[in-house]
Structure formats: C-alpha cells, structure tokens
Amino acid sequence: MGALALPNDLSLVTIAGGAAAPWASLLQWPERGDAHVPLLARTRAERNLLGAKLDAAVTQADRAVLLLAQGAGCHAAAWWARLSPASYVSRVAGAILFQPMDAEADEAELSETFASPRIRLPFPSVVVGGGQGRGELLPQIRALAENWGSRVVVERDSPAQTAFRRTRRVIARFTAGVVERDVDAAARLLGQQRTAARLRLLGG
C-alpha cells in the first residue's frame, strides 16, 4: 500500500525516542518531520530542555503544526500542551499520538515525569494504540485518550490487514479535518483583521 498523502498545509513536528517511528511503517511518512524533538527527559533539566525544544519547533514553524508523537513522547506532548503559553499552543492544529502505552511502560513513572493539570488538550488529537497482542493495554489506552480529550483508534479483534486499512482511513480523515479547521480559523482571523481595519478607517 502506498504512502498516505502528507498534509501539505501543515508543518510536521515529530517527538520520539530511539524506536522506529510507527508513522513511517503505517503511513510511510518520513521518520522525522519538518522539525524533530528527540525524547530525553530523565532529569528535570532534560525535561526543561525538551520543553524549550518543543517551544522552538512549534513557534518557528512557517505553517500550523501537526504533532506526531510516539510512546512516552505522547505524554511529553500532552505535558507541553497543558503547561505552555497559549500563544505557543495555538499554533498546533492537531496531534496524532501513537502507542502511548506498551507492556514495558511504567505508567506511574510517566505520570510523575510528565505531571500536568488534568485538562483536555487544547487542540484536536487522536490516540492510535492497541493492535495485535496489545489487548491487555486497552483500559490504559482508553483512559489516557479520555484524559487528553482524544479520539482513540484501537484495533484488537480485526484481522491485521483490515485493522491497518481502518487505522489509515481514520488518520486520513483526521488530518483532512485538522487542515480544514485550520483554514477556517485563518479565514476567521483574516475577516476579523479586515473588520478592525475598516473600523479604524471609519474612526479616523
């Protein structure tokens, strides 16, 4: 199956550790986006540096941002989104969060490392988890998605190829919706700016 078309109207910012990025195999997208933030957060200093790198990646993007995160990177993305200034976070149009839990993940440690207010993420997001052999993680994955206000895509019982196709279709619809939402927001902003300019002219 060919690559899922990249959303040209969005800048991709990827957050991942050393493992192969799941979007490379599932979507055939590049392992690294327009900007890539390596996942390193073993100490407070490393976590602060991670946050600063995410700040820079998002604020320096020349288009609205689509975040792609993997594993603990999903928790890092949620932590950053909940604690960063609204002016930074408003540049993120959406996020796709792959496999936020695995059998080796320490849920308590992740929660402590990336502690943040329990509020919904301030942008649309989808959690892609589960899959063959991950059925035992479904409750944790669904709980994380609910915590983040994310839609969850978990394929447990379907044959592998069917699950693969369904997941790709959901991601395609999600990215298309994120692009449409961002275009609508830009149009509204432009309309507000034009109205303000006309009012200034009338007032002058």
Coordinates of C-alpha atoms in Angstrom, one line a residue:
M1 CA 0.0 0.0 0.0
G2 CA 1.3 3.5 -0.9
A3 CA 2.1 6.3 1.4
L4 CA -0.7 8.3 2.9
A5 CA -0.5 11.8 1.5
L6 CA 1.2 14.3 3.7
P7 CA -0.9 17.3 4.8
N8 CA 0.8 20.0 2.7
D9 CA -0.8 22.8 4.6
L10 CA 0.7 21.7 7.9
S11 CA 4.2 21.6 9.3
L12 CA 5.0 18.2 10.9
V13 CA 6.8 18.3 14.3
T14 CA 7.8 14.8 15.5
I15 CA 8.6 13.7 19.1
A16 CA 10.1 10.2 19.5
G17 CA 12.8 8.2 21.2
G18 CA 15.1 5.6 19.6
A19 CA 12.5 3.1 18.4
A20 CA 11.4 3.2 14.8
A21 CA 8.6 5.7 14.3
P22 CA 5.3 3.9 13.8
W23 CA 4.1 6.6 11.2
A24 CA 7.0 5.5 9.0
S25 CA 5.6 2.0 8.6
L26 CA 1.9 2.7 9.0
L27 CA 1.7 5.8 6.8
Q28 CA 5.0 5.8 5.0
W29 CA 5.8 9.3 6.2
P30 CA 9.4 10.3 7.0
E31 CA 10.6 9.3 10.4
R32 CA 11.5 13.0 11.1
G33 CA 9.1 15.9 10.4
D34 CA 9.9 19.4 9.4
A35 CA 11.3 19.7 13.0
H36 CA 12.2 16.7 15.2
V37 CA 12.5 16.7 19.0
P38 CA 14.4 13.8 20.5
L39 CA 12.7 12.3 23.6
L40 CA 15.0 12.8 26.5
A41 CA 13.5 13.6 29.9
R42 CA 15.3 11.6 32.6
T43 CA 16.0 14.6 34.8
R44 CA 14.3 18.0 35.4
A45 CA 17.0 19.7 33.3
E46 CA 16.4 17.4 30.4
R47 CA 12.7 17.8 30.7
N48 CA 13.0 21.6 30.7
L49 CA 15.3 21.4 27.6
L50 CA 12.7 19.1 25.9
G51 CA 10.0 21.8 26.6
A52 CA 12.3 24.5 25.2
K53 CA 12.9 22.5 22.0
L54 CA 9.2 21.9 21.6
D55 CA 8.6 25.6 22.0
A56 CA 11.2 26.4 19.4
A57 CA 9.9 23.8 16.9
V58 CA 6.4 25.0 17.1
T59 CA 7.0 28.7 17.2
Q60 CA 9.5 28.6 14.3
A61 CA 7.2 26.6 12.0
D62 CA 6.1 28.5 9.0
R63 CA 2.6 26.8 9.0
A64 CA 0.2 25.5 11.5
V65 CA 1.7 22.4 13.3
L66 CA 0.6 18.8 13.3
L67 CA 2.3 17.0 16.2
L68 CA 3.3 13.3 15.8
A69 CA 4.4 11.6 18.9
Q70 CA 5.3 8.0 19.9
G71 CA 5.3 6.2 23.3
A72 CA 6.5 8.4 26.1
G73 CA 6.6 11.2 23.5
C74 CA 2.8 11.3 23.7
H75 CA 3.0 12.1 27.4
A76 CA 5.6 14.7 26.7
A77 CA 3.4 16.3 24.1
A78 CA 0.4 16.4 26.5
W79 CA 2.6 17.8 29.3
W80 CA 3.9 20.5 26.9
A81 CA 0.5 21.5 25.6
R82 CA -1.0 21.8 29.1
L83 CA 1.7 24.0 30.5
S84 CA 2.9 26.1 27.6
P85 CA 1.7 29.6 26.9
A86 CA -1.5 29.8 24.9
S87 CA 0.3 31.7 22.1
Y88 CA 2.6 28.8 21.5
V89 CA -0.1 26.1 21.8
S90 CA -2.5 28.0 19.5
R91 CA 0.0 27.2 16.6
V92 CA -0.8 23.5 16.9
A93 CA -3.7 22.4 14.7
G94 CA -3.8 18.8 15.9
A95 CA -1.8 15.8 17.2
I96 CA -1.6 12.1 16.4
L97 CA -0.4 10.2 19.4
F98 CA 0.9 6.7 18.6
Q99 CA 1.1 3.8 21.1
P100 CA 1.3 5.9 24.3
M101 CA 1.5 2.7 26.4
D102 CA 3.3 -0.6 25.9
A103 CA 3.8 -3.6 28.0
E104 CA 7.1 -2.3 29.4
A105 CA 5.9 1.2 30.2
D106 CA 5.8 2.3 33.8
E107 CA 2.5 4.3 34.0
A108 CA 3.2 5.8 37.4
E109 CA 6.7 6.9 36.3
L110 CA 5.3 8.5 33.1
S111 CA 2.6 10.3 35.2
E112 CA 5.2 11.7 37.6
T113 CA 7.7 12.7 34.9
F114 CA 5.1 14.5 32.8
A115 CA 2.8 15.7 35.6
S116 CA 0.4 18.3 34.3
P117 CA -3.2 19.6 35.0
R118 CA -5.9 17.1 34.1
I119 CA -7.4 19.2 31.3
R120 CA -8.3 18.3 27.8
L121 CA -5.6 19.0 25.2
P122 CA -6.2 22.4 23.6
F123 CA -6.2 21.0 20.1
P124 CA -7.9 18.0 18.3
S125 CA -6.0 14.7 18.8
V126 CA -6.3 11.1 18.1
V127 CA -4.6 8.2 20.0
V128 CA -3.5 5.3 17.9
G129 CA -2.9 2.3 20.1
G130 CA -3.7 -1.4 20.6
G131 CA -3.2 -3.7 17.7
Q132 CA -2.3 -7.3 17.7
G133 CA -1.1 -8.5 21.1
R134 CA -2.0 -5.3 22.9
G135 CA -5.5 -6.1 24.1
E136 CA -4.4 -6.1 27.8
L137 CA -3.5 -2.4 27.4
L138 CA -6.9 -1.3 26.2
P139 CA -8.1 0.1 29.5
Q140 CA -5.0 2.2 30.0
I141 CA -5.0 3.5 26.4
R142 CA -8.7 4.4 26.6
A143 CA -8.2 6.1 29.9
L144 CA -5.3 8.2 28.5
A145 CA -7.4 9.2 25.5
E146 CA -10.3 10.2 27.7
N147 CA -7.9 12.2 29.9
W148 CA -6.4 14.0 26.9
G149 CA -9.8 14.5 25.2
S150 CA -8.6 12.5 22.3
R151 CA -10.4 10.2 19.9
V152 CA -9.0 6.7 20.2
V153 CA -8.3 4.2 17.5
V154 CA -7.7 0.7 18.9
E155 CA -7.9 -2.4 16.6
R156 CA -7.9 -5.5 18.7
D157 CA -10.2 -8.1 17.1
S158 CA -10.0 -7.4 13.4
P159 CA -7.5 -9.2 11.1
A160 CA -4.2 -7.3 10.9
Q161 CA -4.7 -6.0 7.3
T162 CA -8.2 -4.9 8.0
A163 CA -7.1 -3.0 11.1
F164 CA -4.3 -1.5 9.1
R165 CA -6.6 -0.1 6.5
R166 CA -9.1 1.2 9.0
T167 CA -6.5 3.0 11.0
R168 CA -5.1 4.7 7.9
R169 CA -8.6 5.8 6.9
V170 CA -9.2 7.3 10.4
I171 CA -5.9 9.1 10.2
A172 CA -6.6 10.4 6.7
R173 CA -10.0 11.8 7.8
F174 CA -8.4 13.3 11.0
T175 CA -5.6 15.1 9.1
A176 CA -8.1 16.3 6.5
G177 CA -10.3 17.7 9.3
V178 CA -7.4 19.3 11.0
V179 CA -6.4 21.1 7.8
E180 CA -10.0 22.3 7.2
R181 CA -10.3 23.5 10.8
D182 CA -7.0 25.5 10.4
V183 CA -8.1 27.0 7.1
D184 CA -11.4 28.1 8.7
A185 CA -9.6 29.6 11.7
A186 CA -7.2 31.5 9.4
A187 CA -10.2 32.8 7.3
R188 CA -12.0 34.0 10.5
L189 CA -8.8 35.7 11.7
L190 CA -8.4 37.5 8.3
G191 CA -12.1 38.6 8.5
Q192 CA -11.5 40.0 12.0
Q193 CA -8.4 41.9 10.8
R194 CA -10.3 43.3 7.8
T195 CA -13.2 44.4 10.0
A196 CA -10.8 46.1 12.5
A197 CA -9.0 47.9 9.7
R198 CA -12.4 49.2 8.3
L199 CA -13.4 50.4 11.8
R200 CA -10.0 52.2 12.2
L201 CA -10.6 53.9 8.8
L202 CA -14.1 54.9 9.8
G203 CA -12.9 56.2 13.1
G204 CA -10.2 58.2 11.5

